[in-house]
mmCIF file of C-alpha atoms in Angstrom:
data_model
loop_
_atom_site.group_PDB
_atom_site.id
_atom_site.type_symbol
_atom_site.label_atom_id
_atom_site.label_comp_id
_atom_site.label_asym_id
_atom_site.label_seq_id
_atom_site.Cartn_x
_atom_site.Cartn_y
_atom_site.Cartn_z
ATOM 1 C CA UNK A 1 -4.670 11.630 -4.989
ATOM 2 C CA UNK A 2 -0.888 12.697 -5.627
ATOM 3 C CA UNK A 3 0.165 8.833 -4.139
ATOM 4 C CA UNK A 4 -1.725 5.508 -4.236
ATOM 5 C CA UNK A 5 0.207 2.660 -3.194
ATOM 6 C CA UNK A 6 -2.585 -0.572 -4.689
ATOM 7 C CA UNK A 7 -1.696 -4.074 -3.514
ATOM 8 C CA UNK A 8 2.104 -3.818 -2.775
ATOM 9 C CA UNK A 9 4.397 -7.284 -2.134
ATOM 10 C CA UNK A 10 7.610 -7.020 -2.019
ATOM 11 C CA UNK A 11 10.381 -9.800 -0.723
ATOM 12 C CA UNK A 12 13.723 -10.297 0.126
ATOM 13 C CA UNK A 13 14.649 -13.793 -0.725
ATOM 14 C CA UNK A 14 11.979 -16.175 0.465
ATOM 15 C CA UNK A 15 10.921 -13.457 3.109
ATOM 16 C CA UNK A 16 7.509 -11.927 2.068
ATOM 17 C CA UNK A 17 8.313 -7.813 3.379
ATOM 18 C CA UNK A 18 5.249 -6.301 2.193
ATOM 19 C CA UNK A 19 1.963 -8.138 1.936
ATOM 20 C CA UNK A 20 -0.471 -6.466 -0.387
ATOM 21 C CA UNK A 21 0.271 -2.998 1.002
ATOM 22 C CA UNK A 22 -2.194 -0.091 -0.028
ATOM 23 C CA UNK A 23 -2.419 3.191 1.049
ATOM 24 C CA UNK A 24 -2.939 6.891 -0.587
ATOM 25 C CA UNK A 25 -1.791 10.189 -0.086
ATOM 26 C CA UNK A 26 -3.248 13.427 -1.096
ATOM 27 C CA UNK A 27 -1.431 16.572 -2.390
ATOM 28 C CA UNK A 28 -0.339 18.681 0.906
ATOM 29 C CA UNK A 29 -1.188 16.103 3.563
ATOM 30 C CA UNK A 30 0.971 14.731 6.461
ATOM 31 C CA UNK A 31 0.520 11.129 6.670
ATOM 32 C CA UNK A 32 1.810 8.735 8.920
ATOM 33 C CA UNK A 33 2.901 5.028 8.653
ATOM 34 C CA UNK A 34 3.682 3.719 12.270
ATOM 35 C CA UNK A 35 4.337 -0.044 13.384
ATOM 36 C CA UNK A 36 7.054 -1.886 15.144
ATOM 37 C CA UNK A 37 10.426 -2.242 14.515
ATOM 38 C CA UNK A 38 10.276 -5.083 11.527
ATOM 39 C CA UNK A 39 6.873 -4.670 10.705
ATOM 40 C CA UNK A 40 7.505 -3.524 7.055
ATOM 41 C CA UNK A 41 7.885 0.297 7.236
ATOM 42 C CA UNK A 42 11.101 0.878 5.642
ATOM 43 C CA UNK A 43 10.637 -1.851 3.224
ATOM 44 C CA UNK A 44 7.423 0.359 1.816
ATOM 45 C CA UNK A 45 9.598 3.379 1.449
ATOM 46 C CA UNK A 46 12.213 1.521 -0.348
ATOM 47 C CA UNK A 47 10.182 -0.011 -2.574
ATOM 48 C CA UNK A 48 8.305 3.668 -2.871
ATOM 49 C CA UNK A 49 11.381 5.160 -3.871
ATOM 50 C CA UNK A 50 12.754 2.640 -5.863
ATOM 51 C CA UNK A 51 15.368 1.344 -4.032
ATOM 52 C CA UNK A 52 14.250 -1.793 -3.488
ATOM 53 C CA UNK A 53 11.910 -3.960 -6.218
ATOM 54 C CA UNK A 54 7.898 -4.193 -5.844
ATOM 55 C CA UNK A 55 7.277 -8.159 -6.526
ATOM 56 C CA UNK A 56 3.877 -6.781 -7.665
ATOM 57 C CA UNK A 57 1.200 -4.404 -6.998
ATOM 58 C CA UNK A 58 1.058 -1.015 -8.385
ATOM 59 C CA UNK A 59 2.782 2.336 -7.128
ATOM 60 C CA UNK A 60 1.031 5.619 -9.036
ATOM 61 C CA UNK A 61 2.498 9.051 -8.573
ATOM 62 C CA UNK A 62 0.509 11.897 -9.514
ATOM 63 C CA UNK A 63 -1.749 10.110 -12.175
ATOM 64 C CA UNK A 64 1.699 7.949 -13.560
ATOM 65 C CA UNK A 65 2.885 4.529 -12.927
ATOM 66 C CA UNK A 66 6.586 4.695 -11.205
ATOM 67 C CA UNK A 67 6.129 1.044 -10.297
ATOM 68 C CA UNK A 68 9.214 -0.079 -12.469
ATOM 69 C CA UNK A 69 10.936 3.294 -12.846
ATOM 70 C CA UNK A 70 14.251 3.866 -11.527
ATOM 71 C CA UNK A 71 14.989 5.823 -8.310
ATOM 72 C CA UNK A 72 16.823 8.152 -10.339
ATOM 73 C CA UNK A 73 13.922 8.908 -12.093
ATOM 74 C CA UNK A 74 11.625 8.757 -9.229
ATOM 75 C CA UNK A 75 13.634 11.284 -7.497
ATOM 76 C CA UNK A 76 13.314 13.672 -10.838
ATOM 77 C CA UNK A 77 9.849 13.393 -10.865
ATOM 78 C CA UNK A 78 9.605 14.295 -7.441
ATOM 79 C CA UNK A 79 9.709 11.543 -4.617
ATOM 80 C CA UNK A 80 12.642 12.468 -2.642
ATOM 81 C CA UNK A 81 13.785 10.023 0.422
ATOM 82 C CA UNK A 82 15.249 11.167 3.764
ATOM 83 C CA UNK A 83 16.938 7.525 4.855
ATOM 84 C CA UNK A 84 16.842 6.059 8.121
ATOM 85 C CA UNK A 85 20.681 7.176 9.704
ATOM 86 C CA UNK A 86 20.628 10.577 7.906
ATOM 87 C CA UNK A 87 23.133 9.224 5.686
ATOM 88 C CA UNK A 88 25.334 12.861 5.452
ATOM 89 C CA UNK A 89 28.886 13.121 4.523
ATOM 90 C CA UNK A 90 31.117 13.819 7.339
ATOM 91 C CA UNK A 91 33.407 15.363 6.599
ATOM 92 C CA UNK A 92 32.121 17.673 4.198
ATOM 93 C CA UNK A 93 30.461 21.137 5.277
ATOM 94 C CA UNK A 94 27.143 21.493 5.508
ATOM 95 C CA UNK A 95 26.408 23.540 2.598
ATOM 96 C CA UNK A 96 28.277 20.705 0.635
ATOM 97 C CA UNK A 97 25.892 18.406 1.813
ATOM 98 C CA UNK A 98 23.301 20.803 1.444
ATOM 99 C CA UNK A 99 23.911 21.285 -2.307
ATOM 100 C CA UNK A 100 23.933 17.658 -2.716
ATOM 101 C CA UNK A 101 20.416 17.458 -2.774
ATOM 102 C CA UNK A 102 20.057 19.947 -5.812
ATOM 103 C CA UNK A 103 22.454 17.225 -7.856
ATOM 104 C CA UNK A 104 19.661 15.357 -9.964
ATOM 105 C CA UNK A 105 17.398 18.256 -10.134
ATOM 106 C CA UNK A 106 16.739 19.730 -13.502
ATOM 107 C CA UNK A 107 16.129 23.625 -13.114
ATOM 108 C CA UNK A 108 16.337 26.076 -10.423
ATOM 109 C CA UNK A 109 18.702 28.586 -8.579
ATOM 110 C CA UNK A 110 20.482 26.717 -5.597
ATOM 111 C CA UNK A 111 21.649 29.692 -4.312
ATOM 112 C CA UNK A 112 18.045 31.109 -3.438
ATOM 113 C CA UNK A 113 16.976 27.920 -2.265
ATOM 114 C CA UNK A 114 20.075 27.642 0.060
ATOM 115 C CA UNK A 115 18.913 30.701 1.105
ATOM 116 C CA UNK A 116 15.488 29.745 1.849
ATOM 117 C CA UNK A 117 16.885 26.941 3.591
ATOM 118 C CA UNK A 118 18.449 29.286 6.001
ATOM 119 C CA UNK A 119 15.699 31.251 7.021
ATOM 120 C CA UNK A 120 13.440 28.206 7.821
ATOM 121 C CA UNK A 121 16.289 26.788 9.480
ATOM 122 C CA UNK A 122 18.807 29.443 11.213
ATOM 123 C CA UNK A 123 20.963 26.643 12.702
ATOM 124 C CA UNK A 124 21.657 25.796 9.205
ATOM 125 C CA UNK A 125 23.304 28.977 8.516
ATOM 126 C CA UNK A 126 25.005 29.308 11.653
ATOM 127 C CA UNK A 127 26.764 26.318 11.066
ATOM 128 C CA UNK A 128 27.370 26.297 7.014
ATOM 129 C CA UNK A 129 30.955 25.748 7.535
ATOM 130 C CA UNK A 130 30.958 23.283 9.701
ATOM 131 C CA UNK A 131 31.819 19.377 8.989
ATOM 132 C CA UNK A 132 28.140 17.656 8.619
ATOM 133 C CA UNK A 133 29.363 14.883 11.224
ATOM 134 C CA UNK A 134 30.493 17.200 13.845
ATOM 135 C CA UNK A 135 26.477 18.261 14.523
ATOM 136 C CA UNK A 136 24.351 16.950 17.079
ATOM 137 C CA UNK A 137 22.077 13.782 15.860
ATOM 138 C CA UNK A 138 19.165 16.503 16.025
ATOM 139 C CA UNK A 139 21.078 19.252 13.577
ATOM 140 C CA UNK A 140 22.422 15.986 11.503
ATOM 141 C CA UNK A 141 18.550 15.181 11.092
ATOM 142 C CA UNK A 142 17.899 18.914 9.863
ATOM 143 C CA UNK A 143 20.625 19.010 6.939
ATOM 144 C CA UNK A 144 19.550 15.648 6.072
ATOM 145 C CA UNK A 145 15.760 17.389 5.703
ATOM 146 C CA UNK A 146 17.524 20.382 4.364
ATOM 147 C CA UNK A 147 19.280 18.359 1.737
ATOM 148 C CA UNK A 148 15.945 16.643 0.770
ATOM 149 C CA UNK A 149 14.396 19.588 0.270
ATOM 150 C CA UNK A 150 17.111 20.985 -1.825
ATOM 151 C CA UNK A 151 15.760 18.197 -4.476
ATOM 152 C CA UNK A 152 12.028 20.322 -4.778
ATOM 153 C CA UNK A 153 10.197 17.166 -3.516
ATOM 154 C CA UNK A 154 6.659 16.721 -4.353
ATOM 155 C CA UNK A 155 6.415 13.912 -1.926
ATOM 156 C CA UNK A 156 8.564 14.160 0.574
ATOM 157 C CA UNK A 157 9.331 10.378 2.268
ATOM 158 C CA UNK A 158 11.134 10.262 6.221
ATOM 159 C CA UNK A 159 12.371 7.385 7.283
ATOM 160 C CA UNK A 160 12.254 7.466 11.449
ATOM 161 C CA UNK A 161 13.686 10.595 11.792
ATOM 162 C CA UNK A 162 13.642 10.728 15.163
ATOM 163 C CA UNK A 163 15.880 7.547 15.813
ATOM 164 C CA UNK A 164 18.539 7.539 18.420
ATOM 165 C CA UNK A 165 17.624 10.788 19.224
ATOM 166 C CA UNK A 166 17.086 12.511 23.053
ATOM 167 C CA UNK A 167 13.633 13.441 23.703
ATOM 168 C CA UNK A 168 14.642 17.203 23.326
ATOM 169 C CA UNK A 169 15.662 16.610 19.791
ATOM 170 C CA UNK A 170 12.805 14.668 18.607
ATOM 171 C CA UNK A 171 10.371 17.321 19.573
ATOM 172 C CA UNK A 172 12.613 19.593 17.770
ATOM 173 C CA UNK A 173 12.888 17.261 14.544
ATOM 174 C CA UNK A 174 8.918 16.786 14.901
ATOM 175 C CA UNK A 175 8.321 20.441 14.985
ATOM 176 C CA UNK A 176 10.729 20.680 12.070
ATOM 177 C CA UNK A 177 8.199 18.363 10.062
ATOM 178 C CA UNK A 178 5.147 20.502 11.104
ATOM 179 C CA UNK A 179 7.132 23.397 9.918
ATOM 180 C CA UNK A 180 7.599 21.526 6.405
ATOM 181 C CA UNK A 181 3.706 20.291 6.293
ATOM 182 C CA UNK A 182 2.879 24.449 6.905
ATOM 183 C CA UNK A 183 4.966 25.185 3.732
ATOM 184 C CA UNK A 184 3.146 22.972 1.957
ATOM 185 C CA UNK A 185 5.260 20.129 1.489
ATOM 186 C CA UNK A 186 3.402 16.736 1.331
ATOM 187 C CA UNK A 187 4.851 13.998 3.652
ATOM 188 C CA UNK A 188 4.689 10.608 4.193
ATOM 189 C CA UNK A 189 6.367 9.744 7.618
ATOM 190 C CA UNK A 190 7.545 6.029 8.478
ATOM 191 C CA UNK A 191 8.426 6.241 12.730
ATOM 192 C CA UNK A 192 8.061 3.935 15.289
ATOM 193 C CA UNK A 193 7.196 6.863 18.129
ATOM 194 C CA UNK A 194 3.822 6.016 17.075
ATOM 195 C CA UNK A 195 2.625 8.773 19.380
ATOM 196 C CA UNK A 196 4.673 11.554 18.042
ATOM 197 C CA UNK A 197 3.744 10.603 14.775
ATOM 198 C CA UNK A 198 -0.172 10.493 14.850
ATOM 199 C CA UNK A 199 -0.136 13.692 16.776
ATOM 200 C CA UNK A 200 1.024 15.610 14.052
ATOM 201 C CA UNK A 201 -0.782 13.201 11.023
ATOM 202 C CA UNK A 202 -3.700 14.280 8.923
ATOM 203 C CA UNK A 203 -4.151 10.494 8.566
ATOM 204 C CA UNK A 204 -2.026 7.065 9.611
ATOM 205 C CA UNK A 205 -1.534 3.854 8.992
ATOM 206 C CA UNK A 206 -0.631 0.745 11.074
ATOM 207 C CA UNK A 207 1.494 -1.773 9.725
ATOM 208 C CA UNK A 208 2.109 -4.968 10.987
ATOM 209 C CA UNK A 209 4.451 -7.963 9.744
ATOM 210 C CA UNK A 210 3.783 -6.316 6.094
ATOM 211 C CA UNK A 211 0.027 -5.876 5.942
ATOM 212 C CA UNK A 212 -1.495 -2.346 6.915
ATOM 213 C CA UNK A 213 -4.031 -3.305 9.577
ATOM 214 C CA UNK A 214 -5.872 0.108 10.697
ATOM 215 C CA UNK A 215 -6.284 3.705 8.758
ATOM 216 C CA UNK A 216 -8.044 6.653 9.794
ATOM 217 C CA UNK A 217 -7.625 9.997 11.209
ATOM 218 C CA UNK A 218 -4.367 10.531 13.098
ATOM 219 C CA UNK A 219 -6.706 11.615 16.064
ATOM 220 C CA UNK A 220 -8.714 8.641 15.782
ATOM 221 C CA UNK A 221 -5.691 6.071 15.710
ATOM 222 C CA UNK A 222 -4.096 8.058 18.660
ATOM 223 C CA UNK A 223 -7.238 6.929 20.860
ATOM 224 C CA UNK A 224 -8.207 3.919 19.097
ATOM 225 C CA UNK A 225 -7.479 0.924 21.883
ATOM 226 C CA UNK A 226 -5.480 -1.425 20.083
ATOM 227 C CA UNK A 227 -2.750 1.401 19.200
ATOM 228 C CA UNK A 228 -3.068 2.574 22.631
ATOM 229 C CA UNK A 229 -2.396 -1.101 23.931
ATOM 230 C CA UNK A 230 0.433 -1.971 20.941
ATOM 231 C CA UNK A 231 2.017 0.855 20.609
ATOM 232 C CA UNK A 232 1.455 3.619 23.320
ATOM 233 C CA UNK A 233 1.882 1.668 26.061
ATOM 234 C CA UNK A 234 -1.284 2.642 27.223
#
């Protein structure tokens, strides 16, 4: 098992944001975590990446307890997050933003990796010298994905990649996520768009008010009556 989260609790002051959350991700899997706004999805990713501290519980990555490990160490170990809102450096070029992703890694040739990204996402090559802030929302999300890939992730954490995007751009982003999965990237995908996330996921979890309440294959959750009524509007 690449990732095991066991009984994870996290607080914001007196607010109990994560309540004994447990989930697993196997190497090569695409696992979706879905739930309503404020359910605890982003808190789980922030706690997993080390940006927010765990109150209790255990996070094991490739057999190593990383619960108290600094965020920068987790990146070096291969746990890399694409944050909600993309957080690009708008005035900097697309290529400069991509190269920033390689800052914390210890080895490899960034030029070779940049060229591989351009092969995977041709739009990045076309826009390479353009300020990232002038790109469309969908293109900016592709840049954010590319920047994360430059860090050589063993586990890619995607936080609401479709947020604020038009339906056509949402389809483009999920196509890109599927492409990454086919390339062998292990992905934990957090999404409010439950239908789109579960449709491409090997397995999924549903979180409500900080608690994991359901888990199953993506296909099974899509057909689950509780999920259909609460998250799919069916």
